[in-house]
């Protein structure tokens, strides 16, 4: 794991991001379901109007701003998937009418009711990209021993989750208590990094008299990984190929709780995402509330660049995904966008493995990446399986620390996925 960060984490306010001239809003749906737009070409829509609904179970998509439907088609998204999207030409007030009074929905009485509310208001757990309703359905009739709220960035450069905690602290506490009651959780924890002094002071004040217990964890990457987080907070081991819910643990982040509060208390659907926009090529870094349907190119145009842009990464530089072009739409599962200058993004030439063992020493789950890569190159599948490649969490630490600049992380993930044919490129 990377060294602990002792320098205090400072985060500012979450800045609103204007929707621009158009939005390509990706439609939300459950895996395996079909989705049908409820609008037609040329139709005018208002902010928060219904754009589409999926089947079995129904999940809704709403307009982030007022506009006219100009196209319905497929679009690439920052999560790596191609999804159906409704394109809106933004008109009138580009910020929409998100502050209009709305009738609060009836408070659900059971887990099925909460699941239906989550689907109706497009709620997604941004930690894993699954619909939040899946958590309620998975845990229906089961015991939830621990509910963990993550207020830590998934990567060292990511500050969106801490920023949301500072901005929406009391709302998050209220939503956490709602969620804990709905799930019947025995213990509710709110995890922050040790270097997040602002958050620690805030939690000491607003959790007093509640069922929430603040947990201060070392600010070491990849501490916020869902499996390491569960082990650190409640001492429970969850295999990488299993979900925390299978072990009576539910994990959500601060943005998910804010969206849940907006839906349950104010009948507001999820139409925005909170992102950290960072990188050495940008003029204005920070945390932004971005409407659904904004492209990577529009983000770069708005925040400005100071250097020639090299790679744009969905996520952080250690475990993120490089974007193929600026026309990719940022979807609801992306919490960080890293823009590297062309000079910074220049690749190093890989050398032969030095057998230094640094990758094994640094691996947070105790694997031997260099040994696994060597066995993969030899197509020694059985011997590689004995070293448990399925336990890889894809954090990128092994590649980061490798003095020979080997792409160990990619090799590990390819081996984990069984794509051994691609290993020829690592020889």
PDB file of C-alpha atoms in Angstrom, residues 90-357:
ATOM      1  CA  UNK A  90     -30.885  22.906 -23.760  1.00  0.00           C
ATOM      2  CA  UNK A  91     -33.205  25.896 -23.920  1.00  0.00           C
ATOM      3  CA  UNK A  92     -34.219  28.780 -21.667  1.00  0.00           C
ATOM      4  CA  UNK A  93     -32.899  28.500 -18.121  1.00  0.00           C
ATOM      5  CA  UNK A  94     -29.980  26.093 -18.452  1.00  0.00           C
ATOM      6  CA  UNK A  95     -29.971  25.338 -14.757  1.00  0.00           C
ATOM      7  CA  UNK A  96     -33.506  23.978 -15.017  1.00  0.00           C
ATOM      8  CA  UNK A  97     -36.149  24.266 -12.334  1.00  0.00           C
ATOM      9  CA  UNK A  98     -34.711  21.901  -9.750  1.00  0.00           C
ATOM     10  CA  UNK A  99     -35.837  23.996  -6.804  1.00  0.00           C
ATOM     11  CA  UNK A 100     -39.589  23.775  -7.484  1.00  0.00           C
ATOM     12  CA  UNK A 101     -41.546  22.511  -4.451  1.00  0.00           C
ATOM     13  CA  UNK A 102     -42.475  18.839  -4.788  1.00  0.00           C
ATOM     14  CA  UNK A 103     -44.776  16.635  -2.771  1.00  0.00           C
ATOM     15  CA  UNK A 104     -42.708  14.280  -0.565  1.00  0.00           C
ATOM     16  CA  UNK A 105     -43.425  10.604  -1.380  1.00  0.00           C
ATOM     17  CA  UNK A 106     -45.030   8.292   1.143  1.00  0.00           C
ATOM     18  CA  UNK A 107     -42.380   6.767   3.407  1.00  0.00           C
ATOM     19  CA  UNK A 108     -41.936   3.069   2.451  1.00  0.00           C
ATOM     20  CA  UNK A 109     -42.831   0.542   5.145  1.00  0.00           C
ATOM     21  CA  UNK A 110     -40.661  -2.393   3.998  1.00  0.00           C
ATOM     22  CA  UNK A 111     -37.607  -3.235   1.890  1.00  0.00           C
ATOM     23  CA  UNK A 112     -39.710  -3.806  -1.248  1.00  0.00           C
ATOM     24  CA  UNK A 113     -41.179  -0.326  -0.892  1.00  0.00           C
ATOM     25  CA  UNK A 114     -37.718   1.189  -0.501  1.00  0.00           C
ATOM     26  CA  UNK A 115     -36.515  -0.722  -3.576  1.00  0.00           C
ATOM     27  CA  UNK A 116     -39.419   0.674  -5.608  1.00  0.00           C
ATOM     28  CA  UNK A 117     -38.629   4.224  -4.400  1.00  0.00           C
ATOM     29  CA  UNK A 118     -34.970   3.815  -5.416  1.00  0.00           C
ATOM     30  CA  UNK A 119     -35.935   2.633  -8.904  1.00  0.00           C
ATOM     31  CA  UNK A 120     -38.509   5.389  -9.369  1.00  0.00           C
ATOM     32  CA  UNK A 121     -35.970   8.099  -8.513  1.00  0.00           C
ATOM     33  CA  UNK A 122     -32.985   6.582 -10.404  1.00  0.00           C
ATOM     34  CA  UNK A 123     -30.821   5.909  -7.341  1.00  0.00           C
ATOM     35  CA  UNK A 124     -27.506   4.151  -7.933  1.00  0.00           C
ATOM     36  CA  UNK A 125     -24.849   3.122  -5.413  1.00  0.00           C
ATOM     37  CA  UNK A 126     -21.874   4.936  -6.926  1.00  0.00           C
ATOM     38  CA  UNK A 127     -19.414   2.659  -5.102  1.00  0.00           C
ATOM     39  CA  UNK A 128     -20.180  -0.262  -7.403  1.00  0.00           C
ATOM     40  CA  UNK A 129     -22.569   1.173 -10.006  1.00  0.00           C
ATOM     41  CA  UNK A 130     -25.437  -1.125  -9.013  1.00  0.00           C
ATOM     42  CA  UNK A 131     -28.977   0.224  -8.579  1.00  0.00           C
ATOM     43  CA  UNK A 132     -29.547   0.962  -4.895  1.00  0.00           C
ATOM     44  CA  UNK A 133     -32.763  -1.026  -5.119  1.00  0.00           C
ATOM     45  CA  UNK A 134     -30.655  -4.191  -5.567  1.00  0.00           C
ATOM     46  CA  UNK A 135     -29.358  -3.736  -2.024  1.00  0.00           C
ATOM     47  CA  UNK A 136     -32.887  -3.682  -0.595  1.00  0.00           C
ATOM     48  CA  UNK A 137     -33.939  -6.688  -2.655  1.00  0.00           C
ATOM     49  CA  UNK A 138     -30.776  -8.645  -1.789  1.00  0.00           C
ATOM     50  CA  UNK A 139     -31.181  -7.945   1.924  1.00  0.00           C
ATOM     51  CA  UNK A 140     -34.941  -8.548   2.101  1.00  0.00           C
ATOM     52  CA  UNK A 141     -35.586 -11.003   4.920  1.00  0.00           C
ATOM     53  CA  UNK A 142     -31.873 -11.133   5.839  1.00  0.00           C
ATOM     54  CA  UNK A 143     -29.967  -9.740   8.781  1.00  0.00           C
ATOM     55  CA  UNK A 144     -27.861  -6.622   8.112  1.00  0.00           C
ATOM     56  CA  UNK A 145     -25.262  -6.475  10.847  1.00  0.00           C
ATOM     57  CA  UNK A 146     -23.263  -3.509   9.548  1.00  0.00           C
ATOM     58  CA  UNK A 147     -24.044  -0.442   7.438  1.00  0.00           C
ATOM     59  CA  UNK A 148     -20.873   1.413   6.378  1.00  0.00           C
ATOM     60  CA  UNK A 149     -20.944   4.929   4.903  1.00  0.00           C
ATOM     61  CA  UNK A 150     -17.757   5.742   3.019  1.00  0.00           C
ATOM     62  CA  UNK A 151     -16.632   9.377   3.175  1.00  0.00           C
ATOM     63  CA  UNK A 152     -13.222   8.612   1.649  1.00  0.00           C
ATOM     64  CA  UNK A 153     -12.060   8.956  -1.943  1.00  0.00           C
ATOM     65  CA  UNK A 154     -11.459   5.729  -3.839  1.00  0.00           C
ATOM     66  CA  UNK A 155      -8.101   7.152  -5.039  1.00  0.00           C
ATOM     67  CA  UNK A 156      -5.655   9.591  -3.397  1.00  0.00           C
ATOM     68  CA  UNK A 157      -6.662  12.396  -5.816  1.00  0.00           C
ATOM     69  CA  UNK A 158     -10.409  11.952  -5.293  1.00  0.00           C
ATOM     70  CA  UNK A 159     -12.120  14.361  -2.880  1.00  0.00           C
ATOM     71  CA  UNK A 160     -15.775  14.204  -4.004  1.00  0.00           C
ATOM     72  CA  UNK A 161     -16.982  12.012  -1.112  1.00  0.00           C
ATOM     73  CA  UNK A 162     -15.363  14.174   1.620  1.00  0.00           C
ATOM     74  CA  UNK A 163     -16.635  17.336  -0.100  1.00  0.00           C
ATOM     75  CA  UNK A 164     -20.210  16.004  -0.106  1.00  0.00           C
ATOM     76  CA  UNK A 165     -19.876  15.184   3.605  1.00  0.00           C
ATOM     77  CA  UNK A 166     -18.875  18.769   4.417  1.00  0.00           C
ATOM     78  CA  UNK A 167     -21.635  20.223   2.254  1.00  0.00           C
ATOM     79  CA  UNK A 168     -24.474  17.853   3.192  1.00  0.00           C
ATOM     80  CA  UNK A 169     -23.406  16.541   6.612  1.00  0.00           C
ATOM     81  CA  UNK A 170     -26.728  16.750   8.447  1.00  0.00           C
ATOM     82  CA  UNK A 171     -28.641  15.464   5.404  1.00  0.00           C
ATOM     83  CA  UNK A 172     -26.280  12.485   5.169  1.00  0.00           C
ATOM     84  CA  UNK A 173     -26.803  11.672   8.853  1.00  0.00           C
ATOM     85  CA  UNK A 174     -30.582  11.840   8.399  1.00  0.00           C
ATOM     86  CA  UNK A 175     -30.443   9.617   5.305  1.00  0.00           C
ATOM     87  CA  UNK A 176     -28.083   7.172   7.045  1.00  0.00           C
ATOM     88  CA  UNK A 177     -30.544   6.737   9.889  1.00  0.00           C
ATOM     89  CA  UNK A 178     -33.369   6.223   7.388  1.00  0.00           C
ATOM     90  CA  UNK A 179     -31.348   3.592   5.526  1.00  0.00           C
ATOM     91  CA  UNK A 180     -30.230   1.860   8.732  1.00  0.00           C
ATOM     92  CA  UNK A 181     -33.832   1.631   9.926  1.00  0.00           C
ATOM     93  CA  UNK A 182     -35.061   0.368   6.536  1.00  0.00           C
ATOM     94  CA  UNK A 183     -32.382  -2.348   6.435  1.00  0.00           C
ATOM     95  CA  UNK A 184     -32.591  -3.140  10.138  1.00  0.00           C
ATOM     96  CA  UNK A 185     -28.837  -2.581  10.478  1.00  0.00           C
ATOM     97  CA  UNK A 186     -27.334  -3.473  13.848  1.00  0.00           C
ATOM     98  CA  UNK A 187     -24.385  -1.063  13.581  1.00  0.00           C
ATOM     99  CA  UNK A 188     -23.931   2.031  11.419  1.00  0.00           C
ATOM    100  CA  UNK A 189     -20.427   3.353  10.748  1.00  0.00           C
ATOM    101  CA  UNK A 190     -19.211   6.479   8.954  1.00  0.00           C
ATOM    102  CA  UNK A 191     -15.630   6.078   7.747  1.00  0.00           C
ATOM    103  CA  UNK A 192     -13.299   9.052   7.184  1.00  0.00           C
ATOM    104  CA  UNK A 193      -9.583   9.317   6.581  1.00  0.00           C
ATOM    105  CA  UNK A 194      -7.262  10.235   9.427  1.00  0.00           C
ATOM    106  CA  UNK A 195      -5.974  13.240   7.475  1.00  0.00           C
ATOM    107  CA  UNK A 196      -9.500  14.666   6.956  1.00  0.00           C
ATOM    108  CA  UNK A 197      -9.521  16.961   9.984  1.00  0.00           C
ATOM    109  CA  UNK A 198     -12.495  19.025   8.733  1.00  0.00           C
ATOM    110  CA  UNK A 199     -14.603  15.887   8.477  1.00  0.00           C
ATOM    111  CA  UNK A 200     -13.530  14.528  11.840  1.00  0.00           C
ATOM    112  CA  UNK A 201     -14.541  17.753  13.596  1.00  0.00           C
ATOM    113  CA  UNK A 202     -17.847  17.827  11.732  1.00  0.00           C
ATOM    114  CA  UNK A 203     -18.700  14.215  12.601  1.00  0.00           C
ATOM    115  CA  UNK A 204     -17.872  14.707  16.279  1.00  0.00           C
ATOM    116  CA  UNK A 205     -20.558  17.409  16.319  1.00  0.00           C
ATOM    117  CA  UNK A 206     -23.353  16.072  14.088  1.00  0.00           C
ATOM    118  CA  UNK A 207     -23.266  12.387  15.090  1.00  0.00           C
ATOM    119  CA  UNK A 208     -23.755  13.195  18.769  1.00  0.00           C
ATOM    120  CA  UNK A 209     -27.031  11.634  19.900  1.00  0.00           C
ATOM    121  CA  UNK A 210     -27.398   9.484  16.762  1.00  0.00           C
ATOM    122  CA  UNK A 211     -26.852   5.783  16.052  1.00  0.00           C
ATOM    123  CA  UNK A 212     -23.870   6.536  13.820  1.00  0.00           C
ATOM    124  CA  UNK A 213     -20.331   5.748  14.939  1.00  0.00           C
ATOM    125  CA  UNK A 214     -17.508   7.699  13.244  1.00  0.00           C
ATOM    126  CA  UNK A 215     -14.516   5.553  12.252  1.00  0.00           C
ATOM    127  CA  UNK A 216     -11.140   7.174  11.535  1.00  0.00           C
ATOM    128  CA  UNK A 217      -8.983   5.069   9.199  1.00  0.00           C
ATOM    129  CA  UNK A 218      -5.407   5.505   7.936  1.00  0.00           C
ATOM    130  CA  UNK A 219      -5.314   7.629   4.786  1.00  0.00           C
ATOM    131  CA  UNK A 220      -3.532   4.930   2.814  1.00  0.00           C
ATOM    132  CA  UNK A 221      -4.465   3.891  -0.696  1.00  0.00           C
ATOM    133  CA  UNK A 222      -6.363   1.601  -1.342  1.00  0.00           C
ATOM    134  CA  UNK A 223      -7.963   1.734   2.125  1.00  0.00           C
ATOM    135  CA  UNK A 224     -11.283   2.866   0.611  1.00  0.00           C
ATOM    136  CA  UNK A 225     -11.575  -0.295  -1.505  1.00  0.00           C
ATOM    137  CA  UNK A 226     -14.845  -1.906  -0.487  1.00  0.00           C
ATOM    138  CA  UNK A 227     -13.255  -5.196   0.638  1.00  0.00           C
ATOM    139  CA  UNK A 228     -10.452  -3.559   2.631  1.00  0.00           C
ATOM    140  CA  UNK A 229     -12.954  -1.087   4.095  1.00  0.00           C
ATOM    141  CA  UNK A 230     -15.187  -3.875   5.411  1.00  0.00           C
ATOM    142  CA  UNK A 231     -12.180  -5.661   6.919  1.00  0.00           C
ATOM    143  CA  UNK A 232     -10.943  -2.473   8.621  1.00  0.00           C
ATOM    144  CA  UNK A 233     -14.309  -1.295   9.970  1.00  0.00           C
ATOM    145  CA  UNK A 234     -15.957  -4.496  11.167  1.00  0.00           C
ATOM    146  CA  UNK A 235     -13.213  -7.119  10.906  1.00  0.00           C
ATOM    147  CA  UNK A 236     -15.064  -9.185   8.320  1.00  0.00           C
ATOM    148  CA  UNK A 237     -13.340 -10.800   5.326  1.00  0.00           C
ATOM    149  CA  UNK A 238     -15.300 -10.567   2.087  1.00  0.00           C
ATOM    150  CA  UNK A 239     -13.734 -12.459  -0.854  1.00  0.00           C
ATOM    151  CA  UNK A 240     -13.185 -10.271  -3.902  1.00  0.00           C
ATOM    152  CA  UNK A 241     -15.580 -12.356  -5.996  1.00  0.00           C
ATOM    153  CA  UNK A 242     -18.378 -11.882  -3.442  1.00  0.00           C
ATOM    154  CA  UNK A 243     -20.451  -8.895  -2.389  1.00  0.00           C
ATOM    155  CA  UNK A 244     -20.534  -7.448   1.160  1.00  0.00           C
ATOM    156  CA  UNK A 245     -24.305  -8.055   1.224  1.00  0.00           C
ATOM    157  CA  UNK A 246     -23.564 -11.787   1.145  1.00  0.00           C
ATOM    158  CA  UNK A 247     -21.815 -11.284   4.498  1.00  0.00           C
ATOM    159  CA  UNK A 248     -24.509  -9.133   6.153  1.00  0.00           C
ATOM    160  CA  UNK A 249     -22.705  -5.860   5.360  1.00  0.00           C
ATOM    161  CA  UNK A 250     -23.981  -2.938   3.253  1.00  0.00           C
ATOM    162  CA  UNK A 251     -21.598  -0.223   1.994  1.00  0.00           C
ATOM    163  CA  UNK A 252     -22.679   3.101   0.445  1.00  0.00           C
ATOM    164  CA  UNK A 253     -20.997   6.465  -0.025  1.00  0.00           C
ATOM    165  CA  UNK A 254     -21.969  10.012   0.823  1.00  0.00           C
ATOM    166  CA  UNK A 255     -23.269  10.874  -2.658  1.00  0.00           C
ATOM    167  CA  UNK A 256     -25.607   7.876  -2.602  1.00  0.00           C
ATOM    168  CA  UNK A 257     -27.014   8.911   0.767  1.00  0.00           C
ATOM    169  CA  UNK A 258     -27.561  12.476  -0.442  1.00  0.00           C
ATOM    170  CA  UNK A 259     -29.494  11.161  -3.446  1.00  0.00           C
ATOM    171  CA  UNK A 260     -31.537   8.903  -1.137  1.00  0.00           C
ATOM    172  CA  UNK A 261     -32.403  11.860   1.093  1.00  0.00           C
ATOM    173  CA  UNK A 262     -33.460  13.979  -1.902  1.00  0.00           C
ATOM    174  CA  UNK A 263     -35.753  11.172  -3.081  1.00  0.00           C
ATOM    175  CA  UNK A 264     -37.245  10.166   0.275  1.00  0.00           C
ATOM    176  CA  UNK A 265     -37.656  13.665   1.731  1.00  0.00           C
ATOM    177  CA  UNK A 266     -38.174  15.928  -1.298  1.00  0.00           C
ATOM    178  CA  UNK A 267     -39.239  13.619  -4.189  1.00  0.00           C
ATOM    179  CA  UNK A 268     -36.234  14.705  -6.256  1.00  0.00           C
ATOM    180  CA  UNK A 269     -34.748  12.151  -8.690  1.00  0.00           C
ATOM    181  CA  UNK A 270     -31.024  11.732  -9.274  1.00  0.00           C
ATOM    182  CA  UNK A 271     -30.041  13.830 -12.299  1.00  0.00           C
ATOM    183  CA  UNK A 272     -26.504  14.911 -11.334  1.00  0.00           C
ATOM    184  CA  UNK A 273     -23.227  13.363 -10.167  1.00  0.00           C
ATOM    185  CA  UNK A 274     -20.547  14.840  -7.906  1.00  0.00           C
ATOM    186  CA  UNK A 275     -17.111  14.503  -9.482  1.00  0.00           C
ATOM    187  CA  UNK A 276     -13.550  15.407  -8.616  1.00  0.00           C
ATOM    188  CA  UNK A 277     -11.984  17.070 -11.664  1.00  0.00           C
ATOM    189  CA  UNK A 278      -8.219  17.009 -11.244  1.00  0.00           C
ATOM    190  CA  UNK A 279      -4.902  16.696 -13.064  1.00  0.00           C
ATOM    191  CA  UNK A 280      -1.799  18.697 -13.901  1.00  0.00           C
ATOM    192  CA  UNK A 281      -3.204  19.865 -17.264  1.00  0.00           C
ATOM    193  CA  UNK A 282      -6.183  21.754 -15.816  1.00  0.00           C
ATOM    194  CA  UNK A 283      -6.607  25.415 -14.945  1.00  0.00           C
ATOM    195  CA  UNK A 284      -9.364  24.892 -12.342  1.00  0.00           C
ATOM    196  CA  UNK A 285      -9.463  21.660 -10.389  1.00  0.00           C
ATOM    197  CA  UNK A 286     -12.060  20.879  -7.731  1.00  0.00           C
ATOM    198  CA  UNK A 287     -15.311  19.066  -7.025  1.00  0.00           C
ATOM    199  CA  UNK A 288     -18.257  19.724  -9.329  1.00  0.00           C
ATOM    200  CA  UNK A 289     -21.926  18.749  -9.456  1.00  0.00           C
ATOM    201  CA  UNK A 290     -22.329  17.689 -13.076  1.00  0.00           C
ATOM    202  CA  UNK A 291     -25.675  17.090 -14.846  1.00  0.00           C
ATOM    203  CA  UNK A 292     -26.189  13.710 -16.494  1.00  0.00           C
ATOM    204  CA  UNK A 293     -25.233  13.819 -20.174  1.00  0.00           C
ATOM    205  CA  UNK A 294     -22.179  16.115 -20.052  1.00  0.00           C
ATOM    206  CA  UNK A 295     -19.200  14.946 -22.144  1.00  0.00           C
ATOM    207  CA  UNK A 296     -15.525  14.853 -21.214  1.00  0.00           C
ATOM    208  CA  UNK A 297     -14.806  17.472 -23.865  1.00  0.00           C
ATOM    209  CA  UNK A 298     -17.331  19.881 -22.350  1.00  0.00           C
ATOM    210  CA  UNK A 299     -15.683  19.475 -18.953  1.00  0.00           C
ATOM    211  CA  UNK A 300     -12.263  20.318 -20.396  1.00  0.00           C
ATOM    212  CA  UNK A 301     -13.694  23.340 -22.200  1.00  0.00           C
ATOM    213  CA  UNK A 302     -15.352  24.636 -19.031  1.00  0.00           C
ATOM    214  CA  UNK A 303     -12.523  24.191 -16.508  1.00  0.00           C
ATOM    215  CA  UNK A 304      -9.788  25.103 -19.005  1.00  0.00           C
ATOM    216  CA  UNK A 305      -6.373  23.598 -19.653  1.00  0.00           C
ATOM    217  CA  UNK A 306      -2.928  25.091 -19.105  1.00  0.00           C
ATOM    218  CA  UNK A 307      -0.900  22.431 -20.941  1.00  0.00           C
ATOM    219  CA  UNK A 308      -1.370  20.147 -23.950  1.00  0.00           C
ATOM    220  CA  UNK A 309      -3.627  17.305 -22.823  1.00  0.00           C
ATOM    221  CA  UNK A 310      -2.324  13.754 -22.879  1.00  0.00           C
ATOM    222  CA  UNK A 311      -4.569  11.125 -21.291  1.00  0.00           C
ATOM    223  CA  UNK A 312      -8.003  11.716 -19.751  1.00  0.00           C
ATOM    224  CA  UNK A 313      -8.763   9.062 -17.142  1.00  0.00           C
ATOM    225  CA  UNK A 314     -12.149   8.052 -15.765  1.00  0.00           C
ATOM    226  CA  UNK A 315     -11.167   7.593 -12.122  1.00  0.00           C
ATOM    227  CA  UNK A 316      -7.723   8.177 -10.650  1.00  0.00           C
ATOM    228  CA  UNK A 317      -4.306   7.581 -12.230  1.00  0.00           C
ATOM    229  CA  UNK A 318      -3.751   4.285 -10.364  1.00  0.00           C
ATOM    230  CA  UNK A 319      -6.874   2.328 -11.236  1.00  0.00           C
ATOM    231  CA  UNK A 320      -8.797   4.510 -13.694  1.00  0.00           C
ATOM    232  CA  UNK A 321      -9.738   3.902 -17.317  1.00  0.00           C
ATOM    233  CA  UNK A 322      -8.321   5.996 -20.174  1.00  0.00           C
ATOM    234  CA  UNK A 323     -11.024   7.676 -22.249  1.00  0.00           C
ATOM    235  CA  UNK A 324     -10.797   6.976 -26.008  1.00  0.00           C
ATOM    236  CA  UNK A 325     -11.999  10.449 -27.080  1.00  0.00           C
ATOM    237  CA  UNK A 326     -13.515  13.633 -25.595  1.00  0.00           C
ATOM    238  CA  UNK A 327     -17.039  12.813 -26.814  1.00  0.00           C
ATOM    239  CA  UNK A 328     -17.498  10.200 -24.071  1.00  0.00           C
ATOM    240  CA  UNK A 329     -20.440  10.980 -21.755  1.00  0.00           C
ATOM    241  CA  UNK A 330     -19.790  11.033 -18.009  1.00  0.00           C
ATOM    242  CA  UNK A 331     -22.209   8.632 -16.338  1.00  0.00           C
ATOM    243  CA  UNK A 332     -23.511   8.289 -12.781  1.00  0.00           C
ATOM    244  CA  UNK A 333     -20.875   5.759 -11.660  1.00  0.00           C
ATOM    245  CA  UNK A 334     -17.889   8.060 -12.308  1.00  0.00           C
ATOM    246  CA  UNK A 335     -16.650   9.984  -9.262  1.00  0.00           C
ATOM    247  CA  UNK A 336     -13.335  11.316 -10.583  1.00  0.00           C
ATOM    248  CA  UNK A 337     -11.868  12.596 -13.854  1.00  0.00           C
ATOM    249  CA  UNK A 338      -8.073  12.918 -14.075  1.00  0.00           C
ATOM    250  CA  UNK A 339      -6.580  14.959 -16.924  1.00  0.00           C
ATOM    251  CA  UNK A 340      -2.848  14.445 -17.416  1.00  0.00           C
ATOM    252  CA  UNK A 341      -0.564  16.713 -19.396  1.00  0.00           C
ATOM    253  CA  UNK A 342       0.988  15.168 -22.498  1.00  0.00           C
ATOM    254  CA  UNK A 343       4.458  15.177 -20.946  1.00  0.00           C
ATOM    255  CA  UNK A 344       3.199  13.525 -17.733  1.00  0.00           C
ATOM    256  CA  UNK A 345       1.259  10.868 -19.642  1.00  0.00           C
ATOM    257  CA  UNK A 346       4.267   9.706 -21.659  1.00  0.00           C
ATOM    258  CA  UNK A 347       4.703   5.958 -21.245  1.00  0.00           C
ATOM    259  CA  UNK A 348       7.940   4.417 -19.978  1.00  0.00           C
ATOM    260  CA  UNK A 349       9.514   1.538 -21.841  1.00  0.00           C
ATOM    261  CA  UNK A 350       9.054  -1.733 -19.955  1.00  0.00           C
ATOM    262  CA  UNK A 351      12.171  -3.643 -18.958  1.00  0.00           C
ATOM    263  CA  UNK A 352      12.788  -7.201 -17.823  1.00  0.00           C
ATOM    264  CA  UNK A 353      11.587  -8.001 -14.300  1.00  0.00           C
ATOM    265  CA  UNK A 354      14.312  -7.138 -11.754  1.00  0.00           C
ATOM    266  CA  UNK A 355      13.055  -9.724  -9.214  1.00  0.00           C
ATOM    267  CA  UNK A 356      13.110  -7.016  -6.545  1.00  0.00           C
ATOM    268  CA  UNK A 357       9.893  -8.202  -4.902  1.00  0.00           C
TER     269      UNK A 357
END
